[in-house]
Coordinates of N, CA and C and ligand atoms in Angstrom, one line a residue:
M1 N 20.3 -222.3 194.4 CA 21.4 -222.0 195.4 C 22.6 -221.6 194.6
T2 N 23.4 -220.7 195.3 CA 24.5 -220.1 194.6 C 25.8 -220.5 195.2
A3 N 26.9 -220.1 194.5 CA 28.2 -220.3 194.9 C 28.4 -219.6 196.3
A4 N 27.7 -218.4 196.4 CA 27.9 -217.7 197.7 C 27.4 -218.5 198.8
R5 N 26.2 -219.2 198.6 CA 25.7 -220.0 199.7 C 26.6 -221.1 200.0
Q6 N 27.2 -221.7 199.0 CA 28.1 -222.8 199.2 C 29.3 -222.3 200.1
E7 N 29.8 -221.1 199.8 CA 30.9 -220.6 200.6 C 30.5 -220.3 202.0
Q8 N 29.3 -219.8 202.2 CA 28.8 -219.6 203.6 C 28.7 -220.9 204.3
L9 N 28.2 -221.9 203.7 CA 28.1 -223.2 204.4 C 29.5 -223.8 204.7
A10 N 30.4 -223.7 203.7 CA 31.7 -224.2 203.9 C 32.4 -223.5 205.1
A11 N 32.2 -222.1 205.1 CA 32.8 -221.4 206.2 C 32.2 -221.7 207.6
G12 N 30.9 -221.9 207.6 CA 30.2 -222.3 208.9 C 30.7 -223.6 209.3
L13 N 30.8 -224.5 208.4 CA 31.2 -225.9 208.7 C 32.7 -225.9 209.3
S14 N 33.5 -225.1 208.6 CA 34.9 -225.2 209.0 C 35.1 -224.5 210.4
A15 N 34.3 -223.4 210.6 CA 34.4 -222.8 211.9 C 33.9 -223.7 213.0
V16 N 32.9 -224.5 212.8 CA 32.4 -225.4 213.8 C 33.4 -226.6 214.0
N17 N 33.9 -227.1 212.9 CA 34.9 -228.1 213.1 C 36.1 -227.6 213.9
Q18 N 36.5 -226.3 213.7 CA 37.6 -225.8 214.4 C 37.2 -225.7 215.9
R19 N 36.0 -225.3 216.2 CA 35.5 -225.2 217.6 C 35.6 -226.6 218.2
I20 N 35.2 -227.6 217.5 CA 35.2 -229.0 218.0 C 36.6 -229.4 218.3
E21 N 37.5 -229.1 217.4 CA 38.9 -229.5 217.6 C 39.5 -228.8 218.8
Q22 N 39.2 -227.5 218.9 CA 39.8 -226.8 220.1 C 39.2 -227.3 221.4
A23 N 37.9 -227.6 221.4 CA 37.2 -228.1 222.6 C 37.8 -229.4 223.0
C24 N 38.1 -230.3 222.0 CA 38.7 -231.6 222.2 C 40.1 -231.4 222.8
A25 N 40.9 -230.5 222.2 CA 42.3 -230.3 222.6 C 42.3 -229.9 224.1
R26 N 41.4 -229.1 224.5 CA 41.4 -228.6 225.9 C 41.2 -229.7 226.9
V27 N 40.4 -230.7 226.5 CA 40.1 -231.8 227.5 C 40.8 -233.2 227.1
G28 N 41.7 -233.1 226.1 CA 42.4 -234.3 225.7 C 41.5 -235.4 225.0
R29 N 40.6 -234.9 224.2 CA 39.8 -235.9 223.5 C 40.2 -235.9 222.0
D30 N 39.8 -237.0 221.3 CA 40.1 -237.1 219.9 C 38.9 -236.7 219.1
P31 N 39.0 -235.7 218.3 CA 37.8 -235.3 217.5 C 37.1 -236.4 216.7
A32 N 37.9 -237.4 216.4 CA 37.3 -238.6 215.7 C 36.2 -239.3 216.5
E33 N 36.2 -239.1 217.8 CA 35.2 -239.7 218.6 C 33.8 -239.0 218.5
I34 N 33.8 -237.9 217.8 CA 32.6 -237.1 217.8 C 32.0 -237.0 216.4
T35 N 30.7 -237.2 216.4 CA 29.9 -237.1 215.2 C 29.1 -235.8 215.2
L36 N 29.4 -235.0 214.1 CA 28.7 -233.8 214.0 C 27.4 -234.0 213.2
V37 N 26.2 -233.8 213.9 CA 24.9 -233.9 213.2 C 24.5 -232.4 212.8
V38 N 24.5 -232.1 211.6 CA 24.1 -230.8 211.1 C 22.6 -230.7 211.1
V39 N 22.0 -229.8 211.9 CA 20.6 -229.7 212.0 C 20.1 -228.7 211.0
T40 N 19.4 -229.2 210.0 CA 19.0 -228.5 208.8 C 17.6 -228.0 208.8
K41 N 16.9 -228.1 209.9 CA 15.5 -227.7 210.0 C 15.3 -226.3 209.5
T42 N 14.2 -226.1 208.8 CA 13.8 -224.8 208.2 C 14.6 -224.4 206.9
F43 N 15.7 -225.1 206.7 CA 16.5 -224.7 205.5 C 16.2 -225.7 204.4
P44 N 16.4 -225.2 203.1 CA 16.0 -226.0 202.0 C 16.8 -227.2 201.7
V45 N 16.3 -228.2 201.0 CA 17.0 -229.4 200.7 C 18.3 -229.1 199.8
D46 N 18.3 -228.0 199.1 CA 19.5 -227.6 198.4 C 20.7 -227.4 199.4
D47 N 20.4 -226.9 200.5 CA 21.4 -226.7 201.5 C 21.9 -228.1 202.0
V48 N 21.0 -229.0 202.1 CA 21.4 -230.4 202.6 C 22.3 -231.0 201.5
A49 N 22.0 -230.8 200.3 CA 22.8 -231.4 199.2 C 24.2 -230.7 199.2
Q50 N 24.2 -229.4 199.4 CA 25.5 -228.7 199.4 C 26.4 -229.2 200.6
L51 N 25.7 -229.4 201.7 CA 26.4 -229.9 202.9 C 27.0 -231.3 202.6
A52 N 26.2 -232.1 202.0 CA 26.7 -233.4 201.7 C 27.9 -233.4 200.8
A53 N 27.9 -232.4 199.8 CA 29.0 -232.2 198.9 C 30.2 -231.8 199.7
L54 N 30.0 -231.1 200.8 CA 31.1 -230.6 201.7 C 31.6 -231.7 202.6
G55 N 31.0 -232.9 202.6 CA 31.5 -234.0 203.4 C 30.6 -234.3 204.6
V56 N 29.5 -233.6 204.8 CA 28.6 -233.9 205.9 C 28.0 -235.2 205.7
T57 N 27.9 -236.1 206.7 CA 27.3 -237.4 206.6 C 26.1 -237.5 207.4
D58 N 25.9 -236.7 208.4 CA 24.8 -236.8 209.3 C 24.0 -235.5 209.4
V59 N 22.7 -235.6 209.2 CA 21.8 -234.4 209.3 C 20.7 -234.6 210.2
G60 N 20.2 -233.6 210.8 CA 19.1 -233.6 211.8 C 17.9 -232.8 211.5
E61 N 16.8 -233.3 211.8 CA 15.5 -232.6 211.6 C 14.6 -232.7 212.8
N62 N 13.6 -231.8 212.9 CA 12.8 -232.0 214.1 C 11.3 -232.0 213.8
R63 N 11.0 -232.1 212.5 CA 9.6 -232.2 212.1 C 9.4 -233.3 211.0
D64 N 8.4 -234.2 211.2 CA 8.3 -235.3 210.3 C 8.1 -234.9 208.9
Q65 N 7.1 -234.0 208.7 CA 6.8 -233.7 207.3 C 7.9 -233.1 206.5
E66 N 8.6 -232.2 207.2 CA 9.8 -231.6 206.5 C 10.9 -232.6 206.3
A67 N 11.2 -233.4 207.3 CA 12.2 -234.4 207.3 C 12.0 -235.4 206.2
K68 N 10.7 -235.9 206.1 CA 10.4 -236.9 205.1 C 10.6 -236.4 203.7
A69 N 10.2 -235.2 203.5 CA 10.4 -234.6 202.1 C 11.9 -234.4 201.8
K70 N 12.6 -234.0 202.7 CA 14.1 -233.8 202.5 C 14.8 -235.1 202.3
A71 N 14.5 -236.1 203.1 CA 15.2 -237.3 203.0 C 14.9 -238.0 201.7
A72 N 13.7 -237.7 201.1 CA 13.4 -238.3 199.8 C 14.2 -237.6 198.7
A73 N 14.5 -236.4 198.9 CA 15.2 -235.6 197.8 C 16.7 -235.4 198.0
A74 N 17.2 -235.8 199.1 CA 18.6 -235.5 199.4 C 19.5 -236.7 198.9
P75 N 20.8 -236.5 198.9 CA 21.7 -237.7 198.5 C 21.4 -238.9 199.4
P76 N 21.3 -240.1 198.8 CA 20.8 -241.2 199.6 C 21.7 -241.8 200.7
W77 N 23.0 -241.3 200.6 CA 23.9 -241.9 201.6 C 23.9 -241.2 202.9
L78 N 23.2 -240.1 203.0 CA 23.1 -239.3 204.3 C 22.4 -240.1 205.4
R79 N 22.8 -239.9 206.6 CA 22.1 -240.5 207.8 C 21.2 -239.4 208.4
W80 N 20.0 -239.8 208.6 CA 19.0 -238.9 209.1 C 18.7 -239.1 210.6
H81 N 18.9 -238.0 211.4 CA 18.7 -238.0 212.8 C 17.4 -237.2 213.1
F82 N 16.4 -237.9 213.8 CA 15.2 -237.1 214.2 C 15.5 -236.6 215.6
V83 N 15.5 -235.3 215.8 CA 15.9 -234.7 217.1 C 14.7 -234.0 217.8
G84 N 13.5 -234.0 217.2 CA 12.4 -233.2 217.8 C 11.5 -234.0 218.6
Q85 N 10.6 -233.3 219.3 CA 9.6 -234.0 220.1 C 8.7 -234.7 219.0
L86 N 8.4 -236.0 219.4 CA 7.7 -236.8 218.4 C 6.4 -237.3 218.9
Q87 N 5.3 -237.0 218.1 CA 4.0 -237.6 218.4 C 4.0 -239.0 218.0
T88 N 3.2 -239.8 218.8 CA 3.1 -241.3 218.5 C 2.6 -241.5 217.1
N89 N 1.7 -240.7 216.7 CA 1.1 -241.0 215.3 C 2.0 -240.6 214.2
K90 N 3.2 -240.1 214.5 CA 4.2 -239.8 213.4 C 5.3 -240.8 213.4
A91 N 5.2 -241.7 214.4 CA 6.4 -242.6 214.6 C 6.5 -243.6 213.4
R92 N 5.4 -244.0 212.8 CA 5.5 -244.9 211.7 C 6.2 -244.2 210.5
S93 N 5.8 -243.0 210.2 CA 6.4 -242.2 209.2 C 7.9 -242.1 209.4
V94 N 8.3 -241.7 210.6 CA 9.7 -241.5 210.9 C 10.5 -242.8 210.8
G95 N 9.9 -243.9 211.1 CA 10.5 -245.2 211.0 C 10.9 -245.5 209.6
R96 N 10.4 -244.9 208.6 CA 10.7 -245.2 207.2 C 12.0 -244.5 206.7
Y97 N 12.3 -243.4 207.3 CA 13.5 -242.7 206.7 C 14.6 -242.4 207.8
A98 N 14.2 -242.4 209.1 CA 15.2 -242.0 210.1 C 16.2 -243.2 210.3
D99 N 17.4 -242.8 210.6 CA 18.4 -243.8 211.0 C 18.6 -243.8 212.5
V100 N 18.4 -242.6 213.1 CA 18.6 -242.4 214.6 C 17.4 -241.5 215.0
V101 N 16.8 -241.9 216.1 CA 15.8 -241.1 216.8 C 16.3 -240.7 218.1
H102 N 16.6 -239.4 218.3 CA 17.2 -238.9 219.6 C 16.2 -238.6 220.7
S103 N 14.9 -238.6 220.4 CA 14.0 -238.0 221.3 C 13.0 -239.0 221.9
V104 N 13.4 -240.2 222.2 CA 12.5 -241.2 222.7 C 12.4 -240.9 224.2
D105 N 11.1 -240.7 224.7 CA 11.0 -240.3 226.1 C 9.7 -240.9 226.7
R106 N 9.1 -241.9 226.1 CA 8.0 -242.5 226.7 C 7.7 -243.9 226.1
V107 N 7.1 -244.8 226.9 CA 6.9 -246.1 226.4 C 6.0 -246.2 225.2
E108 N 5.0 -245.4 225.1 CA 4.1 -245.5 223.9 C 4.9 -245.2 222.6
L109 N 5.9 -244.3 222.7 CA 6.7 -243.9 221.6 C 7.6 -245.1 221.2
V110 N 8.2 -245.7 222.2 CA 9.0 -246.9 221.9 C 8.3 -247.9 221.1
Q111 N 7.0 -248.2 221.6 CA 6.2 -249.2 220.9 C 5.9 -248.8 219.5
A112 N 5.5 -247.5 219.3 CA 5.1 -247.0 218.0 C 6.3 -247.0 217.0
L113 N 7.4 -246.6 217.5 CA 8.6 -246.6 216.6 C 9.0 -248.0 216.2
D114 N 8.9 -249.0 217.1 CA 9.2 -250.3 216.8 C 8.2 -250.9 215.7
R115 N 7.0 -250.6 215.9 CA 6.0 -251.1 214.9 C 6.3 -250.4 213.6
G116 N 6.6 -249.1 213.6 CA 6.9 -248.4 212.3 C 8.2 -249.0 211.6
A117 N 9.2 -249.3 212.4 CA 10.4 -249.8 211.8 C 10.2 -251.2 211.3
V118 N 9.5 -252.0 212.1 CA 9.2 -253.4 211.6 C 8.4 -253.4 210.3
A119 N 7.4 -252.5 210.2 CA 6.6 -252.4 209.0 C 7.5 -252.0 207.8
A120 N 8.5 -251.2 208.1 CA 9.3 -250.7 207.0 C 10.5 -251.7 206.7
G121 N 10.6 -252.7 207.5 CA 11.7 -253.7 207.4 C 13.0 -253.0 207.7
R122 N 13.1 -252.1 208.6 CA 14.3 -251.4 209.0 C 14.6 -251.5 210.4
R123 N 15.8 -251.2 210.8 CA 16.2 -251.1 212.2 C 16.5 -249.6 212.5
L124 N 16.2 -249.3 213.7 CA 16.4 -247.9 214.1 C 17.3 -247.8 215.4
D125 N 18.3 -246.9 215.3 CA 19.0 -246.6 216.6 C 18.2 -245.5 217.3
V126 N 18.1 -245.7 218.6 CA 17.4 -244.7 219.4 C 18.2 -244.3 220.6
L127 N 17.9 -243.0 221.0 CA 18.5 -242.4 222.2 C 17.3 -242.0 223.1
L128 N 17.6 -242.2 224.4 CA 16.6 -241.7 225.4 C 16.8 -240.2 225.7
Q129 N 15.8 -239.4 225.4 CA 16.0 -238.0 225.7 C 15.7 -237.8 227.2
I130 N 16.6 -237.1 227.9 CA 16.5 -236.9 229.3 C 16.1 -235.5 229.6
D131 N 15.1 -235.3 230.5 CA 14.7 -234.0 231.0 C 15.6 -233.5 232.1
L132 N 16.6 -232.7 231.8 CA 17.6 -232.2 232.8 C 17.0 -231.1 233.6
A133 N 15.9 -230.6 233.3 CA 15.3 -229.5 234.1 C 14.5 -230.1 235.3
E134 N 14.3 -231.4 235.2 CA 13.5 -232.0 236.3 C 14.3 -232.1 237.6
S135 N 13.6 -231.8 238.7 CA 14.3 -231.9 240.0 C 14.5 -233.4 240.3
N136 N 15.7 -233.7 240.8 CA 16.1 -235.1 241.1 C 16.2 -235.3 242.6
G137 N 15.8 -234.3 243.4 CA 15.9 -234.4 244.8 C 17.2 -233.9 245.3
D138 N 18.2 -234.0 244.5 CA 19.6 -233.5 245.0 C 20.0 -232.3 244.2
S139 N 19.1 -231.7 243.4 CA 19.5 -230.6 242.6 C 19.1 -229.2 243.2
S140 N 19.6 -228.2 242.6 CA 19.3 -226.9 243.1 C 17.9 -226.5 242.8
P141 N 17.3 -225.6 243.5 CA 15.9 -225.2 243.2 C 15.7 -224.6 241.8
F142 N 16.8 -224.2 241.2 CA 16.7 -223.6 239.9 C 16.3 -224.7 238.9
D143 N 16.6 -225.9 239.2 CA 16.3 -227.0 238.3 C 14.9 -227.5 238.3
R144 N 14.1 -227.0 239.2 CA 12.7 -227.5 239.3 C 11.9 -227.3 238.1
P145 N 11.0 -228.3 237.8 CA 10.1 -228.1 236.6 C 9.1 -227.1 237.1
S146 N 8.3 -226.6 236.1 CA 7.4 -225.5 236.4 C 6.0 -226.1 236.8
G147 N 5.9 -227.3 237.0 CA 4.7 -227.9 237.5 C 4.1 -228.8 236.5
A148 N 3.2 -229.7 236.9 CA 2.7 -230.7 236.0 C 2.0 -230.1 234.8
G149 N 2.6 -230.4 233.7 CA 2.0 -230.0 232.4 C 2.2 -228.5 232.1
G150 N 2.7 -227.8 233.1 CA 2.7 -226.3 232.9 C 4.0 -225.8 232.4
E151 N 4.5 -226.4 231.3 CA 5.9 -226.1 231.0 C 6.1 -224.6 230.5
D152 N 5.1 -223.9 230.3 CA 5.3 -222.5 229.9 C 5.2 -221.5 231.0
Q153 N 4.9 -221.9 232.2 CA 4.8 -221.0 233.3 C 6.0 -220.2 233.5
T154 N 7.2 -220.8 233.3 CA 8.4 -220.1 233.5 C 9.1 -219.8 232.2
R155 N 8.3 -219.4 231.2 CA 8.8 -219.2 229.9 C 10.2 -218.5 229.9
G156 N 11.2 -219.1 229.3 CA 12.5 -218.5 229.1 C 13.4 -218.7 230.3
V157 N 12.9 -219.2 231.4 CA 13.8 -219.4 232.6 C 13.6 -220.8 233.1
H158 N 14.7 -221.5 233.1 CA 14.7 -222.9 233.7 C 13.6 -223.7 233.2
R159 N 13.2 -223.5 232.0 CA 12.1 -224.3 231.4 C 12.6 -225.6 230.9
S160 N 11.8 -226.6 231.1 CA 12.1 -227.9 230.5 C 12.1 -227.9 229.0
R161 N 13.0 -228.7 228.4 CA 13.1 -228.7 226.9 C 12.7 -230.1 226.4
G162 N 11.8 -230.8 227.1 CA 11.4 -232.1 226.7 C 12.2 -233.2 227.3
G163 N 11.7 -234.4 227.2 CA 12.5 -235.6 227.7 C 11.9 -236.3 228.8
A164 N 12.4 -237.5 229.1 CA 11.9 -238.3 230.2 C 12.5 -237.9 231.5
P165 N 11.7 -238.0 232.6 CA 12.2 -237.9 233.9 C 13.3 -238.9 234.2
L166 N 14.3 -238.6 235.0 CA 15.4 -239.5 235.2 C 14.9 -240.8 235.7
A167 N 13.9 -240.8 236.5 CA 13.3 -242.0 237.1 C 12.8 -243.0 236.1
D168 N 12.4 -242.5 234.9 CA 11.9 -243.4 233.9 C 12.9 -244.1 233.1
V169 N 14.2 -243.7 233.2 CA 15.2 -244.2 232.3 C 15.4 -245.8 232.4
P170 N 15.5 -246.4 233.5 CA 15.7 -247.9 233.5 C 14.6 -248.6 232.8
A171 N 13.3 -248.2 233.1 CA 12.2 -248.9 232.5 C 12.1 -248.7 231.0
L172 N 12.5 -247.5 230.6 CA 12.5 -247.2 229.1 C 13.6 -248.0 228.4
A173 N 14.7 -248.1 229.1 CA 15.8 -248.9 228.5 C 15.4 -250.3 228.3
E174 N 14.7 -250.8 229.4 CA 14.3 -252.2 229.3 C 13.3 -252.4 228.2
Q175 N 12.4 -251.4 228.1 CA 11.4 -251.5 227.0 C 12.0 -251.5 225.6
V176 N 13.0 -250.6 225.4 CA 13.7 -250.6 224.1 C 14.3 -252.0 223.9
G177 N 14.9 -252.6 224.9 CA 15.6 -253.8 224.8 C 14.7 -255.0 224.4
S178 N 13.4 -254.8 224.7 CA 12.4 -255.9 224.4 C 11.8 -255.7 223.0
T179 N 12.2 -254.7 222.2 CA 11.7 -254.6 220.9 C 12.5 -255.4 219.9
S180 N 12.0 -255.5 218.7 CA 12.8 -256.3 217.7 C 13.5 -255.4 216.8
A181 N 13.1 -254.2 216.6 CA 13.7 -253.3 215.5 C 14.5 -252.1 216.1
L182 N 14.4 -251.9 217.4 CA 15.1 -250.7 217.9 C 16.4 -251.1 218.7
R183 N 17.4 -250.3 218.5 CA 18.6 -250.5 219.2 C 18.9 -249.3 220.1
L184 N 19.1 -249.5 221.4 CA 19.3 -248.4 222.3 C 20.8 -248.1 222.2
R185 N 21.1 -246.8 221.8 CA 22.5 -246.4 221.7 C 22.9 -245.4 222.8
G186 N 22.0 -244.8 223.5 CA 22.5 -243.9 224.6 C 21.5 -242.8 225.0
V187 N 22.0 -241.7 225.3 CA 21.1 -240.6 225.9 C 21.3 -239.3 225.1
M188 N 20.3 -238.5 225.2 CA 20.3 -237.2 224.5 C 19.7 -236.2 225.5
A189 N 20.2 -234.9 225.4 CA 19.5 -233.8 226.2 C 19.8 -232.5 225.5
V190 N 18.9 -231.6 225.8 CA 19.0 -230.2 225.5 C 19.3 -229.5 226.9
A191 N 20.3 -228.7 227.0 CA 20.5 -228.0 228.3 C 19.3 -227.1 228.6
P192 N 18.8 -227.2 229.8 CA 17.6 -226.3 230.1 C 18.0 -224.9 230.1
L193 N 17.0 -224.1 229.6 CA 17.3 -222.6 229.6 C 17.6 -222.1 231.0
G194 N 18.5 -221.2 231.1 CA 18.8 -220.6 232.3 C 19.6 -221.4 233.3
V195 N 20.1 -222.6 232.8 CA 21.0 -223.4 233.7 C 22.3 -223.5 233.0
D196 N 23.4 -223.5 233.8 CA 24.7 -223.6 233.3 C 24.9 -224.9 232.5
P197 N 25.1 -224.8 231.2 CA 25.2 -226.0 230.4 C 26.2 -227.0 230.9
A198 N 27.3 -226.5 231.4 CA 28.4 -227.4 231.9 C 27.8 -228.3 233.0
A199 N 27.0 -227.7 233.9 CA 26.4 -228.5 235.0 C 25.4 -229.5 234.5
A200 N 24.6 -229.0 233.5 CA 23.5 -229.8 232.9 C 24.2 -231.0 232.2
F201 N 25.2 -230.8 231.5 CA 25.8 -231.9 230.7 C 26.6 -232.9 231.6
A202 N 27.1 -232.3 232.7 CA 27.8 -233.2 233.7 C 26.8 -234.2 234.3
R203 N 25.6 -233.7 234.5 CA 24.5 -234.5 235.0 C 24.1 -235.6 234.0
L204 N 24.0 -235.1 232.7 CA 23.7 -236.1 231.6 C 24.7 -237.2 231.6
R205 N 26.0 -236.8 231.9 CA 27.1 -237.8 231.9 C 26.8 -238.9 233.0
T206 N 26.3 -238.5 234.1 CA 26.0 -239.4 235.2 C 24.9 -240.3 234.8
V207 N 23.9 -239.8 234.1 CA 22.8 -240.6 233.6 C 23.3 -241.6 232.6
S208 N 24.2 -241.2 231.7 CA 24.8 -242.1 230.7 C 25.6 -243.2 231.4
D209 N 26.4 -242.8 232.4 CA 27.1 -243.9 233.2 C 26.2 -244.9 233.7
A210 N 25.1 -244.5 234.3 CA 24.1 -245.4 234.9 C 23.5 -246.3 233.8
L211 N 23.2 -245.7 232.7 CA 22.5 -246.4 231.6 C 23.5 -247.5 231.1
R212 N 24.8 -247.1 231.0 CA 25.8 -248.1 230.5 C 26.0 -249.3 231.4
A213 N 25.7 -249.0 232.7 CA 25.8 -250.2 233.6 C 24.7 -251.1 233.3
Q214 N 23.6 -250.6 232.8 CA 22.4 -251.5 232.5 C 22.5 -252.1 231.1
V215 N 22.9 -251.2 230.1 CA 23.0 -251.6 228.7 C 24.4 -251.2 228.2
P216 N 25.4 -252.1 228.3 CA 26.8 -251.7 228.1 C 27.0 -251.0 226.7
G217 N 26.3 -251.4 225.7 CA 26.6 -250.8 224.4 C 26.0 -249.4 224.2
A218 N 25.2 -248.9 225.2 CA 24.5 -247.7 225.0 C 25.3 -246.5 225.4
D219 N 26.4 -246.2 224.6 CA 27.4 -245.3 225.1 C 27.4 -243.9 224.3
W220 N 26.4 -243.7 223.5 CA 26.3 -242.4 222.8 C 25.7 -241.3 223.8
I221 N 26.3 -240.1 223.7 CA 25.8 -239.0 224.4 C 25.6 -237.9 223.4
S222 N 24.3 -237.6 223.1 CA 23.9 -236.5 222.2 C 23.7 -235.2 223.0
A223 N 24.6 -234.3 222.9 CA 24.4 -233.0 223.7 C 25.2 -232.0 223.0
G224 N 24.8 -230.7 223.2 CA 25.6 -229.6 222.6 C 25.0 -229.1 221.3
M225 N 24.8 -227.8 221.2 CA 24.3 -227.2 220.1 C 25.2 -226.0 219.8
T226 N 24.7 -225.1 218.9 CA 25.6 -223.9 218.6 C 26.1 -223.2 219.8
G227 N 25.3 -223.0 220.8 CA 25.7 -222.2 222.0 C 26.5 -222.9 223.0
D228 N 26.5 -224.2 223.0 CA 27.1 -224.9 224.2 C 27.9 -226.2 223.8
L229 N 28.4 -226.2 222.5 CA 29.0 -227.4 222.1 C 30.3 -227.7 222.9
E230 N 31.0 -226.6 223.3 CA 32.3 -226.8 224.0 C 32.0 -227.5 225.4
Q231 N 31.0 -227.1 226.1 CA 30.6 -227.7 227.4 C 30.2 -229.1 227.1
A232 N 29.6 -229.4 226.0 CA 29.2 -230.8 225.8 C 30.4 -231.7 225.5
V233 N 31.3 -231.2 224.7 CA 32.5 -231.9 224.4 C 33.3 -232.2 225.8
A234 N 33.3 -231.2 226.6 CA 34.0 -231.4 227.9 C 33.3 -232.5 228.8
A235 N 32.0 -232.6 228.6 CA 31.3 -233.6 229.4 C 31.2 -235.0 228.8
G236 N 31.8 -235.1 227.6 CA 31.9 -236.5 227.0 C 30.9 -236.7 225.8
A237 N 30.3 -235.7 225.3 CA 29.4 -235.9 224.2 C 30.0 -236.6 223.0
T238 N 29.3 -237.5 222.4 CA 29.7 -238.2 221.2 C 29.0 -237.7 220.0
H239 N 27.9 -237.0 220.2 CA 27.1 -236.5 219.0 C 26.8 -235.0 219.4
L240 N 27.1 -234.1 218.5 CA 26.8 -232.7 218.6 C 25.7 -232.4 217.6
R241 N 24.7 -231.6 218.0 CA 23.6 -231.3 217.0 C 23.7 -229.8 216.8
V242 N 24.3 -229.4 215.6 CA 24.6 -228.0 215.4 C 23.8 -227.5 214.2
G243 N 23.1 -226.4 214.3 CA 22.3 -225.8 213.2 C 22.8 -224.4 212.8
S244 N 22.5 -223.4 213.6 CA 22.6 -222.1 213.2 C 24.1 -221.6 213.0
A245 N 25.0 -222.2 213.7 CA 26.4 -221.9 213.5 C 26.9 -222.3 212.1
I246 N 26.2 -223.2 211.5 CA 26.6 -223.6 210.1 C 25.7 -223.0 209.1
L247 N 24.4 -223.0 209.3 CA 23.4 -222.6 208.3 C 23.0 -221.2 208.4
G248 N 23.2 -220.6 209.5 CA 22.8 -219.2 209.8 C 21.5 -219.2 210.6
Q249 N 21.1 -218.0 210.9 CA 19.9 -217.8 211.8 C 18.6 -218.4 211.1
R250 N 17.9 -219.1 211.9 CA 16.5 -219.6 211.5 C 15.5 -218.4 211.7
P251 N 14.4 -218.5 210.9 CA 13.3 -217.6 211.2 C 12.9 -217.7 212.7
A252 N 12.5 -216.7 213.4 CA 12.2 -216.7 214.8 C 11.2 -217.8 215.2
L253 N 10.1 -217.9 214.4 CA 9.1 -219.0 214.7 C 9.2 -220.1 213.7
Q254 N 9.4 -221.3 214.2 CA 9.6 -222.4 213.3 C 8.3 -223.2 213.1
Ligands
PLP1 C1 17.3 -226.8 216.4 C2 17.9 -227.9 217.3 C3 19.3 -228.0 217.4 C4 20.3 -227.0 216.7 O1 20.3 -225.8 217.4 P1 21.3 -224.6 217.0 O2 21.3 -223.8 218.3 O3 20.8 -224.0 215.8 O4 22.7 -225.2 216.8 C5 19.8 -229.0 218.2 N1 19.0 -229.9 218.9 C6 17.7 -229.8 218.8 C7 16.9 -230.8 219.5 C8 17.1 -228.8 218.0 O5 15.8 -228.8 217.9

């Protein structure tokens, strides 16, 4: 890696920090309330090390194999956020290096992550990923899912981006509360394609409010990526997950 790459990363990081400051200023928030998670998926561990040298403390990955290798090679003080859809059989591995798992969306995954963290002698912060594309009875027809298991039927339009149905949230929260190694910190979502992110994140905020009534400490809201971080800040996000605005375009297929 070259000095040119370091300059690119520094420029991307400072542009994103500026966007965050401006978004905060518009809605009267303090940028210090917000954690920037730099999503480094598909980029080499050299980039992770350069980002760490630039002051980044939190990095995100969405695949176990890649994340595991990078976490082993990167500066040890970094916090690793797992942000991708997670298979139950990978939970044990993720429990060894992740500090935060953003994508918890089903009971079996809660149990598997707990077993993995216990086996590793670690504690894990977890967020419940919410499917904001799912119809909640009161939403517009644009929010409807594409049908049971058929998430590709509406490819590119109003498609679900993963997560638990809203109705599952109380039971999942209770389940996390009954584990020994997991700590429920809040909610996470990806704005559904084709839906106004401001409306999607406002809805996530209401889910967060309801969850906090059940679990008072679970006040993190992970929302906002390169394309919609301003809307996420306006809706109260505490964690932004930003990749391409800092690292550049990823290859089309990951
Ligand atoms: C890739 C990814 C991001 C970052 O996306 P950008 O648009 O590159 O900022 C954020 N969240 C999740 C879940 C991702 O998979």
